[in-house]
CSV table of C-alpha atoms in Angstrom, one decimal:
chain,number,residue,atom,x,y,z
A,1395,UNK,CA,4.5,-13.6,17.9
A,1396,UNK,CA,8.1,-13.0,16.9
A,1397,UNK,CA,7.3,-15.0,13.8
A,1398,UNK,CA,4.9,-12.6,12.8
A,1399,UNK,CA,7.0,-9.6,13.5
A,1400,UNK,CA,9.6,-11.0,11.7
A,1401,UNK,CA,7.5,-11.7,8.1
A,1402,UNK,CA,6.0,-8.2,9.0
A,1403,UNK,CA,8.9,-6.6,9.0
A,1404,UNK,CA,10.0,-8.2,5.7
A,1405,UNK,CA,6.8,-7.1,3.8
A,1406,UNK,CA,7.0,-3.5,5.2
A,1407,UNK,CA,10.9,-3.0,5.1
A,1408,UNK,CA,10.0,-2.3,1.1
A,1409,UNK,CA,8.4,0.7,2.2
A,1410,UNK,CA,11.8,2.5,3.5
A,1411,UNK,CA,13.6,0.7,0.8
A,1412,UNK,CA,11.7,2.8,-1.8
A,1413,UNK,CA,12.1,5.7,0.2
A,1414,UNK,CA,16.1,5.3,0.1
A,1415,UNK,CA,16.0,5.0,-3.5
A,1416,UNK,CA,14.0,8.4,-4.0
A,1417,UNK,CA,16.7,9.9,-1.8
A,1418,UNK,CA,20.1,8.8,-3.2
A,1419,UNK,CA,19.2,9.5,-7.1
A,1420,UNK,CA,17.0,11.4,-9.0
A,1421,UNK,CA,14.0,9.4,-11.0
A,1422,UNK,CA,13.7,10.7,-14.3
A,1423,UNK,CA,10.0,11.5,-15.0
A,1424,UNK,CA,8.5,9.0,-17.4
A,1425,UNK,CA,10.6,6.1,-15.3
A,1426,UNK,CA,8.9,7.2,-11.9
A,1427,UNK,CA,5.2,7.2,-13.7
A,1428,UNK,CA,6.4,3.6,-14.7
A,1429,UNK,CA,7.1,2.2,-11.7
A,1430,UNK,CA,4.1,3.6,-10.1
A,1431,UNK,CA,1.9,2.0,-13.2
A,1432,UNK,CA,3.1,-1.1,-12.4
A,1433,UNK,CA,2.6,-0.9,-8.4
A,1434,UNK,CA,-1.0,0.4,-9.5
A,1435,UNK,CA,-1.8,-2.9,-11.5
A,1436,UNK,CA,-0.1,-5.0,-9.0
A,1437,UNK,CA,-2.4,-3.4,-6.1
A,1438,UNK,CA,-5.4,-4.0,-8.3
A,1439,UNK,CA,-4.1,-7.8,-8.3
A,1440,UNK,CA,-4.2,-7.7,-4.7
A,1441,UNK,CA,-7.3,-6.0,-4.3
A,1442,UNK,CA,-8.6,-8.5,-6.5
A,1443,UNK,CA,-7.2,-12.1,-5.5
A,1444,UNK,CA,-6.1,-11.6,-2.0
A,1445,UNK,CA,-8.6,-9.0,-0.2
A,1446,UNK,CA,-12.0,-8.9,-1.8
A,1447,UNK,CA,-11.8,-12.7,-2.9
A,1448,UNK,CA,-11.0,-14.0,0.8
A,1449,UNK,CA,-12.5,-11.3,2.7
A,1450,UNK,CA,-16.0,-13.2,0.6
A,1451,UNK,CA,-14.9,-16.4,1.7
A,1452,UNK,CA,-14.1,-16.0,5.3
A,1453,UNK,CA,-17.4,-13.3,6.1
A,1454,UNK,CA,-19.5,-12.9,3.2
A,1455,UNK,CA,-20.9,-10.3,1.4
A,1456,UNK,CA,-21.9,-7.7,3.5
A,1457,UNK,CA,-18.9,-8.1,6.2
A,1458,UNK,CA,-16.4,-7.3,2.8
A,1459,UNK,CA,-19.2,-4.3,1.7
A,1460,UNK,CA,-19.0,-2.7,5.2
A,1461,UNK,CA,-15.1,-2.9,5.4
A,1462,UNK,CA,-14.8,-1.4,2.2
A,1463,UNK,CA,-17.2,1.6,2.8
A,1464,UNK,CA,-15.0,2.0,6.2
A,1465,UNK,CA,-11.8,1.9,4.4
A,1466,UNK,CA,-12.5,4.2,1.5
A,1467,UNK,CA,-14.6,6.8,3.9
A,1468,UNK,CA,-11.3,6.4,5.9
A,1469,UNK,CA,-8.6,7.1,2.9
A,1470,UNK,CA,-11.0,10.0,1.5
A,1471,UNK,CA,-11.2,12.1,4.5
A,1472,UNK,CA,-7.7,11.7,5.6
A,1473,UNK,CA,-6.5,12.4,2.8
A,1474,UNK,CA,-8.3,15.6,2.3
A,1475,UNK,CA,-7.2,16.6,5.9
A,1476,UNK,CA,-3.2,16.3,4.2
A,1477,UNK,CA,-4.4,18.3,1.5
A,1478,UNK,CA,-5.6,20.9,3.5
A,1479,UNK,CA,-2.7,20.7,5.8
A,1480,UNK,CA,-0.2,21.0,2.4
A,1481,UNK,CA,-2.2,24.1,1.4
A,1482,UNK,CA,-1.8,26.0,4.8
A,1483,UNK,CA,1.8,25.4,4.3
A,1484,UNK,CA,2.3,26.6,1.0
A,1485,UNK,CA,3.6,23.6,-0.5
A,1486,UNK,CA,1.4,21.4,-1.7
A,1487,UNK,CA,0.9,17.9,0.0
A,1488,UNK,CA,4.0,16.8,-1.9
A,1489,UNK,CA,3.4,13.0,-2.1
A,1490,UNK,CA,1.5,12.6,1.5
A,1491,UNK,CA,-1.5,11.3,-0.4
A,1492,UNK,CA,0.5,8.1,-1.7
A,1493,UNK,CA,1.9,8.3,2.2
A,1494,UNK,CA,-1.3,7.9,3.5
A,1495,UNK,CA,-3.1,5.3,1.1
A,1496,UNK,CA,0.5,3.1,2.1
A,1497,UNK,CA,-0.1,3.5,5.5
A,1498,UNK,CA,-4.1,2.9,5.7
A,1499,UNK,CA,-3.3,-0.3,2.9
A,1500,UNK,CA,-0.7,-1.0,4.4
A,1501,UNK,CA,-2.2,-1.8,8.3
A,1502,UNK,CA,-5.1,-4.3,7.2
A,1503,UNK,CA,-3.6,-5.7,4.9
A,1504,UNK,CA,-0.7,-6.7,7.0
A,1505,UNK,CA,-2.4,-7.6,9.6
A,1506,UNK,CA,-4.0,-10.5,7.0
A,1507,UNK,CA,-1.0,-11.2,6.6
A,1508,UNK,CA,-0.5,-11.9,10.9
A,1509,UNK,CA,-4.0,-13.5,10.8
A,1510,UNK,CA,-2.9,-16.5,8.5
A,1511,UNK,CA,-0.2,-16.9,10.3
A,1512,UNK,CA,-2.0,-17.2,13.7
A,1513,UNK,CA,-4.4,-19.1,11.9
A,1514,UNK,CA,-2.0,-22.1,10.8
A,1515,UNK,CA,-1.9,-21.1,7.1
A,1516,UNK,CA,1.7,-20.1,7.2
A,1517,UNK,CA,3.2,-17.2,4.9
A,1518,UNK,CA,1.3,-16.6,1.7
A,1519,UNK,CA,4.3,-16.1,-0.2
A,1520,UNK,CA,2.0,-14.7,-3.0
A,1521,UNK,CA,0.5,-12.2,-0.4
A,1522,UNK,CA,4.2,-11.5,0.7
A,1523,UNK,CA,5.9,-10.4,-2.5
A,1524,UNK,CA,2.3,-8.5,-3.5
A,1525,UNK,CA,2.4,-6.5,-0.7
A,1526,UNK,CA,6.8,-6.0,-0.8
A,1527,UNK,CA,6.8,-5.3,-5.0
A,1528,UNK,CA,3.7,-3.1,-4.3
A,1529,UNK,CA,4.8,-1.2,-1.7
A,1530,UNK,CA,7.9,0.1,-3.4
A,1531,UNK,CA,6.5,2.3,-6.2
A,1532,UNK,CA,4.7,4.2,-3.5
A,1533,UNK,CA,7.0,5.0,-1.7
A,1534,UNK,CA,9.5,5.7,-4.3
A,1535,UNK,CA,6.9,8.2,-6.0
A,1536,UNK,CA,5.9,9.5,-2.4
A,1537,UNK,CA,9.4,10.3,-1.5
A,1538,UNK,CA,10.6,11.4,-4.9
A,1539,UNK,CA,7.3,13.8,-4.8
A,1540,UNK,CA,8.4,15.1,-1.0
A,1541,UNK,CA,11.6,16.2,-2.0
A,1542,UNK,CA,10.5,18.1,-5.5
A,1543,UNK,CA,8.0,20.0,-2.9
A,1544,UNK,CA,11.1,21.2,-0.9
A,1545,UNK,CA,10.6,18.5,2.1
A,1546,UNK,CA,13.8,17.7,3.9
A,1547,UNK,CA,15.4,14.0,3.6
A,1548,UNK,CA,15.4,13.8,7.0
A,1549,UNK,CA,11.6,14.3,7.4
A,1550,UNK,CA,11.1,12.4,4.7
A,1551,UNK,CA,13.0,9.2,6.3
A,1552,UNK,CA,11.4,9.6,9.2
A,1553,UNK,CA,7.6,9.4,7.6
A,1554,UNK,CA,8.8,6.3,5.8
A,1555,UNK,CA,10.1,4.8,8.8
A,1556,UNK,CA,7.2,5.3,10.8
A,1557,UNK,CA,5.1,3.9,8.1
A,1558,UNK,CA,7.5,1.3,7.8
A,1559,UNK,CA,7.2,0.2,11.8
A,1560,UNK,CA,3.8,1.1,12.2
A,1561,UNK,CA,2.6,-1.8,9.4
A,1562,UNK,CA,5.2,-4.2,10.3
A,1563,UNK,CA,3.3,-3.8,14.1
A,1564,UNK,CA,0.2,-4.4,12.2
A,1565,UNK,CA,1.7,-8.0,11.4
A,1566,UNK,CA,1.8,-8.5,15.1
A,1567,UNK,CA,-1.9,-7.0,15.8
A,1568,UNK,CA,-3.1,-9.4,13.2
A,1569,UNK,CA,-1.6,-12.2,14.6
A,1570,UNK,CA,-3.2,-11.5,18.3
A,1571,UNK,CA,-6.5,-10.6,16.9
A,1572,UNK,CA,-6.6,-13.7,15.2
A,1573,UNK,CA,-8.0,-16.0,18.1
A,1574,UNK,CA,-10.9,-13.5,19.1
A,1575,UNK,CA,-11.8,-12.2,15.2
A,1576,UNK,CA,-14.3,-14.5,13.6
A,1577,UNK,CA,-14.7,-14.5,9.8
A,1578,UNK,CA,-16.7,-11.5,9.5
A,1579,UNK,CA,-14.1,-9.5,11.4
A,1580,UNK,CA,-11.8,-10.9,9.2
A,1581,UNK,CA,-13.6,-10.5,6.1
A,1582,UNK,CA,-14.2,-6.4,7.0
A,1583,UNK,CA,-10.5,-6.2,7.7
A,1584,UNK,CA,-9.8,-7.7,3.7
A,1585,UNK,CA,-12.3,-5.4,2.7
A,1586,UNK,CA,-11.2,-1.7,4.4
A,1587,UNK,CA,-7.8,-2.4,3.4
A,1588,UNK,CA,-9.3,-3.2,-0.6
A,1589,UNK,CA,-11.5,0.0,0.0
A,1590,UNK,CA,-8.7,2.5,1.0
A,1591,UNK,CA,-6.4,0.9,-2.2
A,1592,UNK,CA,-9.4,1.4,-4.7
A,1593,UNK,CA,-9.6,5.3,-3.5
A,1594,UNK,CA,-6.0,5.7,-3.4
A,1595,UNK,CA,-5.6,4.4,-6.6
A,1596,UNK,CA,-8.1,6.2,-8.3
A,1597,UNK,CA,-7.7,9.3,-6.7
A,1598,UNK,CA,-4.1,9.5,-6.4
A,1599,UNK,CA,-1.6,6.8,-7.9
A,1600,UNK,CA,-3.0,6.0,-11.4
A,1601,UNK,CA,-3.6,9.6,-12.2
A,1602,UNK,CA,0.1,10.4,-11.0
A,1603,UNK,CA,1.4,7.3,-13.3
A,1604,UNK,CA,-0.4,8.5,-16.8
A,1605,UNK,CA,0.8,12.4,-16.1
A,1606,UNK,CA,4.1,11.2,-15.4
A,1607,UNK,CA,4.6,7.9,-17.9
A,1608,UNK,CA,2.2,9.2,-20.5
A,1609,UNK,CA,0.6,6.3,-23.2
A,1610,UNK,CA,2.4,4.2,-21.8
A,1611,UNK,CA,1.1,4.0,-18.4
A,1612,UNK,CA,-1.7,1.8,-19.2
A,1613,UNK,CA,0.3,-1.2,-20.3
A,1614,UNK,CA,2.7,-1.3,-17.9
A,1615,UNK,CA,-0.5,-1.4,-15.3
A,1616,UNK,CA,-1.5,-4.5,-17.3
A,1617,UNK,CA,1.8,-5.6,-16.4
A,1618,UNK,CA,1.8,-5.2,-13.2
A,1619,UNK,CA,-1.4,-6.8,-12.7
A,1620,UNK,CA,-0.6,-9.7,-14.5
A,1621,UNK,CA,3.0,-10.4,-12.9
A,1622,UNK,CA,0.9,-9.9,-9.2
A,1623,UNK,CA,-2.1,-12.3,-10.4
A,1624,UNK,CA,0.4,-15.1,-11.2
A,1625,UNK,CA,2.2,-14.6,-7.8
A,1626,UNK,CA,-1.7,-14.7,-5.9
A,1627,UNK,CA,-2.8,-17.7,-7.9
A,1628,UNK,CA,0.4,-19.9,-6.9
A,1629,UNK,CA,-0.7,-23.3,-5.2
């Protein structure tokens, strides 16, 4: 258990990591549209090789299909209910979106993470530098976001703390649901964390990337895909 808290603590402690860096400088435009580009292709790459690819090998089918109907229903509607929330207050959601695609990600996907471990598999390394190198460009361009809407550094810490402790938990949750989850439990779990990435990304990240990085946006997607593809195809 403390194995699993530990690894889940490495993955997640990206999370705050990227948040420190939005705080202590200022990202100039096109270099913040890059790094969320690249995060985007490297979460594609995940969705890809290490949620919908196992989640068919461990359940099948239909176990993956209903996890990802789950997850995406789940990233939609909550992050409508921050958009609303941002408009009451007058200042936009300000990055929340990104907040809460890292946080809804960010729990299953972890907690696959806690189920290999449980399971005898030991750390996917691949899996672990996916989810680290992933995690960073949304929170950087969460955070950096946060502040431009007038969000305090303190309340901004915070969120990215709690998001931070919250997955790293998830590791843990994993790891004790391992012994009573059977492969289509498993399988759904791969597949709402590869539905709420999809949404996020399309809705969110990769529109966010080609506004701020321009032309260049797509290839440095491609980039990020293919550097996370190797790292997931590692034997």
């Amino acid at each position: 258990m403390l194995t699993a808290l530990g690894w889940g603590a490495v993955a997640a402690l990206s999370l705050t990591i990227g948040a420190v860096l939005a705080l202590v400088r200022r990202w100039r435009t096109g270099l913040l549209g890059a790094v969320l580009a690249f995060g985007a292709g490297a979460l594609i790459s995940s969705v890809a090789f290490e949620l919908a690819q196992e989640g068919l090998r461990l359940g099948g089918p239909w176990s993956v299909a209903a996890g990802l109907v789950v997850g995406a229903l789940s990233y939609f509607l909550a992050d409508r209910l921050v958009q609303r929330v941002g408009g009451r207050q007058g200042g936009g959601a300000g990055g929340l979106p990104l907040a809460v695609g890292a946080l809804l990600d960010g729990i299953p996907e972890q907690a696959v993470l806690g189920i290999g471990l449980a399971t005898g598999q030991g750390v996917s390394v691949a899996l672990l530098v996916a989810i680290f190198v992933s995690n960073l460009p949304e929170s950087i361009g969460s955070a950096s976001d946060m502040r431009a809407s007038g969000k305090s550094r303190r309340l901004v810490l915070g969120l990215w703390l709690a998001v931070t402790v919250v997955c790293a938990l998830a590791t843990v949750g994993g790891y004790a649901l391992a012994d009573a989850a059977g492969g289509s439990l498993k399988a759904a779990i791969d597949g709402f964390a590869a539905g709420a990435l999809l949404v996020m990304l399309v809705d969110s990240m990769v529109p966010e990337a080609k506004r701020k990085a321009g032309n260049r946006a797509g290839l440095v997607t491609v980039l990020g895909f293919a550097v996370a593809a190797a790292l997931s195809n590692l034997t």
